[in-house]
Backbone as a ProteinNet text record, in pm:
[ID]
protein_1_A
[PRIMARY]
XXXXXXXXXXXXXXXXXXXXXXXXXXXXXXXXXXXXXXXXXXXXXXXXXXXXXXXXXXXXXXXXXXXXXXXXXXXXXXXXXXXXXX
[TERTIARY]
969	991.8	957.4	1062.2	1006	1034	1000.6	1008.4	1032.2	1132	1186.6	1155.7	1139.9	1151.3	1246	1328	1433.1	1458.9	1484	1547.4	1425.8	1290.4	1156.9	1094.9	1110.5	1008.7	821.8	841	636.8	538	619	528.6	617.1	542	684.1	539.4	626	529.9	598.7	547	590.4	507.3	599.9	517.6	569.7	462.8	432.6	415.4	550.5	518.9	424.5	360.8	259.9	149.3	180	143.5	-33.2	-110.3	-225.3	-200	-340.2	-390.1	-300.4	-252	-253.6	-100.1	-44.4	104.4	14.3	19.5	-34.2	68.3	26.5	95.2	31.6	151.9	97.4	139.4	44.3	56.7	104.7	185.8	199.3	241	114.1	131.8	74.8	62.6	-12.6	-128.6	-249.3	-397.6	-371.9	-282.4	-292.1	-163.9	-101.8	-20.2	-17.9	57.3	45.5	-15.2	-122	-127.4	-47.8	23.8	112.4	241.3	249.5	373.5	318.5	224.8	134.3	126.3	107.1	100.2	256	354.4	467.6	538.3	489.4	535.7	490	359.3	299	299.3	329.2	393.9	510.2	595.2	715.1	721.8	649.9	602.5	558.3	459.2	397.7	488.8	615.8	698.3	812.8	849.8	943.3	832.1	732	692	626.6	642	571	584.8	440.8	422.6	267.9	199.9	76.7	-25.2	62.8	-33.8	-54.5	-199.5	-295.2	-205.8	-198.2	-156.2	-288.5	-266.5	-388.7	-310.8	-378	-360.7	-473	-440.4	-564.7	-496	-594.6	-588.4	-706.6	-700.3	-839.9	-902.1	-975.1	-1085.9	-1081.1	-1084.7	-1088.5	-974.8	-851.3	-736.3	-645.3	-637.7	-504.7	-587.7	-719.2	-781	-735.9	-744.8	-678.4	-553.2	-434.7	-321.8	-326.5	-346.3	-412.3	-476.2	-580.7	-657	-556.1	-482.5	-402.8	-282.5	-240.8	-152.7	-220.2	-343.1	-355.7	-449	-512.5	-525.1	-690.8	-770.2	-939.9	-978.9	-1086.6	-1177.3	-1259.2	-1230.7	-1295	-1405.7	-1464.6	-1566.4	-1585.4	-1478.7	-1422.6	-1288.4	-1405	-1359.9	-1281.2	-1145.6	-1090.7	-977.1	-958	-884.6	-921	-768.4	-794.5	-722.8	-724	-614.6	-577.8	-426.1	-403.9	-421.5	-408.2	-397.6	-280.6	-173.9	-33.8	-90.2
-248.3	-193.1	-299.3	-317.4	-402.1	-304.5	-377.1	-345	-474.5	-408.4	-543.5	-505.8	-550	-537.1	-674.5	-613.8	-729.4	-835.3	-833.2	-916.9	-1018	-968.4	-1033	-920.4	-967.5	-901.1	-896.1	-795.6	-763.6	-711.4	-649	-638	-560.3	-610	-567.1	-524.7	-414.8	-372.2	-352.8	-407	-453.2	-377	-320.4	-207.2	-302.3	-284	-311.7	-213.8	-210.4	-81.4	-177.9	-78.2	-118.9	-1.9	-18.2	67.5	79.5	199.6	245.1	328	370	523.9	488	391.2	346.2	282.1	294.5	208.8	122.6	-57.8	-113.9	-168.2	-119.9	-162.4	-304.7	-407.9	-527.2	-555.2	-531.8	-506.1	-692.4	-754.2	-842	-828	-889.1	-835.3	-950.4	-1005.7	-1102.5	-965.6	-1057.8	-999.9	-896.8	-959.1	-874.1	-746.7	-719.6	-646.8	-519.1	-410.8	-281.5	-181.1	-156.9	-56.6	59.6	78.5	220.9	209.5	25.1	-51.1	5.2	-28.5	-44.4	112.3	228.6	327.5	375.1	350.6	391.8	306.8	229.4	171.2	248.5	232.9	326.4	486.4	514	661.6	706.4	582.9	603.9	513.5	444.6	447.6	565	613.9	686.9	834.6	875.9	959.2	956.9	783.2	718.3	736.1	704.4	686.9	807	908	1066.9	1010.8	1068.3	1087	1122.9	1157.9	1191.6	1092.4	936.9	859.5	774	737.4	697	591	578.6	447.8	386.6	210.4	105.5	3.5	1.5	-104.3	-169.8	-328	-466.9	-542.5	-568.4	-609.8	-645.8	-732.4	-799.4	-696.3	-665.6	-615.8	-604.2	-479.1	-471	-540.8	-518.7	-558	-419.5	-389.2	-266.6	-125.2	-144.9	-42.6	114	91.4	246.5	246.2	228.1	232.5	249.3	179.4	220.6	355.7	406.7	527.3	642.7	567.3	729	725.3	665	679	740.2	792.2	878.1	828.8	679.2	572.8	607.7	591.7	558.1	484.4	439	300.7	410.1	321.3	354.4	284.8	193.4	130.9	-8.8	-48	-152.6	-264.8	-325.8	-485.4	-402.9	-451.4	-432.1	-304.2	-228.2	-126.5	-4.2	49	134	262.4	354.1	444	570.4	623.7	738.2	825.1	971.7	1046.4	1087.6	1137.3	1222.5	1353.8
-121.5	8.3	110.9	269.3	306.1	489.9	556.4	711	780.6	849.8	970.1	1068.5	1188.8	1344.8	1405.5	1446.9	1494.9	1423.2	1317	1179.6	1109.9	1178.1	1154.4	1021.4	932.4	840.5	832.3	856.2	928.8	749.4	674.9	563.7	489.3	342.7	221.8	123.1	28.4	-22.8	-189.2	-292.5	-418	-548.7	-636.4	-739.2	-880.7	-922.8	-1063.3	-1154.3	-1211.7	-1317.3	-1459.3	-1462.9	-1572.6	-1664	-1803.3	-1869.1	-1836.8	-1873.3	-1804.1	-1721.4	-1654.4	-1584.6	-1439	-1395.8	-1227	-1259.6	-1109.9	-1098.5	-962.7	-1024.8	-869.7	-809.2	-664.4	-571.7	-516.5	-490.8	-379.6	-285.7	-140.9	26.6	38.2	98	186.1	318.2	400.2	531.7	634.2	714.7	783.9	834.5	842	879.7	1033.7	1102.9	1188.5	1206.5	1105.5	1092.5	1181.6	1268.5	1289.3	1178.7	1223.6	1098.2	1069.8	1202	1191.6	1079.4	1055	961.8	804.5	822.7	677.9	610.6	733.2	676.9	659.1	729	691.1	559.7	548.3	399.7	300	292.5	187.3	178.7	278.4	302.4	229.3	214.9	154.2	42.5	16.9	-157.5	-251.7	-148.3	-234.2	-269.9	-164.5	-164.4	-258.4	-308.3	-379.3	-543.5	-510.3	-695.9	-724.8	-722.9	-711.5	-868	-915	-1028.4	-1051.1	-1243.7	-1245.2	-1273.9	-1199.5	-1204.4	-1112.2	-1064.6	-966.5	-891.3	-770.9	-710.9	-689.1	-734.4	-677	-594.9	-491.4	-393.1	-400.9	-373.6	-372.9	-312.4	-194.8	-15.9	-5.8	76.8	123.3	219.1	218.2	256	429.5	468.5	605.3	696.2	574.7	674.7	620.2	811.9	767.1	733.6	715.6	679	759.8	853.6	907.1	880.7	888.9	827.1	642.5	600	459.7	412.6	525.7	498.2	492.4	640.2	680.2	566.2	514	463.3	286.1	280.1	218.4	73.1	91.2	-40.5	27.4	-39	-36.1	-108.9	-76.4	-185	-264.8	-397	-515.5	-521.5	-446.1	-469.2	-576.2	-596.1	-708.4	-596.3	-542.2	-487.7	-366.9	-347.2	-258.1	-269.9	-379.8	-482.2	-397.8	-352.8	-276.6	-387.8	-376.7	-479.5	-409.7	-456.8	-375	-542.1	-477.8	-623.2	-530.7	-675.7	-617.9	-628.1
[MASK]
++++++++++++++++++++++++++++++++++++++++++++++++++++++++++++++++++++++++++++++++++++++

């Protein structure tokens, strides 16, 4: 998944199907991204991969964090691994 604003790509968001409990997702985004971008990506990831298993996102740390939250993912307490449940 990616997002443009005026033929400028602002953040793309890339799934790794992979056997195990979790499908991970990987955020590329510059540090100062909109977070309102960040949550509508993952908004519609998480609407596109409906299933009964865990989404993990791994992002550096305190970037995007409100966009991230709202879009429904929390820290597990393991590095930078945020996870949604469907």
């Amino acid at each position: 998944w990616a997002i443009f604003q005026q033929d400028r790509l602002e953040a793309a968001l890339f799934w790794q199907p992979a056997g195990g409990q979790a499908n991970p997702l990987w955020l590329a985004a510059p540090a100062q991204v909109d977070d309102a971008l960040v949550r509508a990506l993952l908004s519609h990831a998480r609407q596109d991969l409906q299933s009964d298993r865990l989404l993990l996102i791994d992002y550096p740390a305190r970037q995007s964090e409100a966009g991230i939250r709202e879009a429904g993912f929390r820290d597990e307490g393991a590095r930078a691994h945020l996870v949604a449940h469907q």
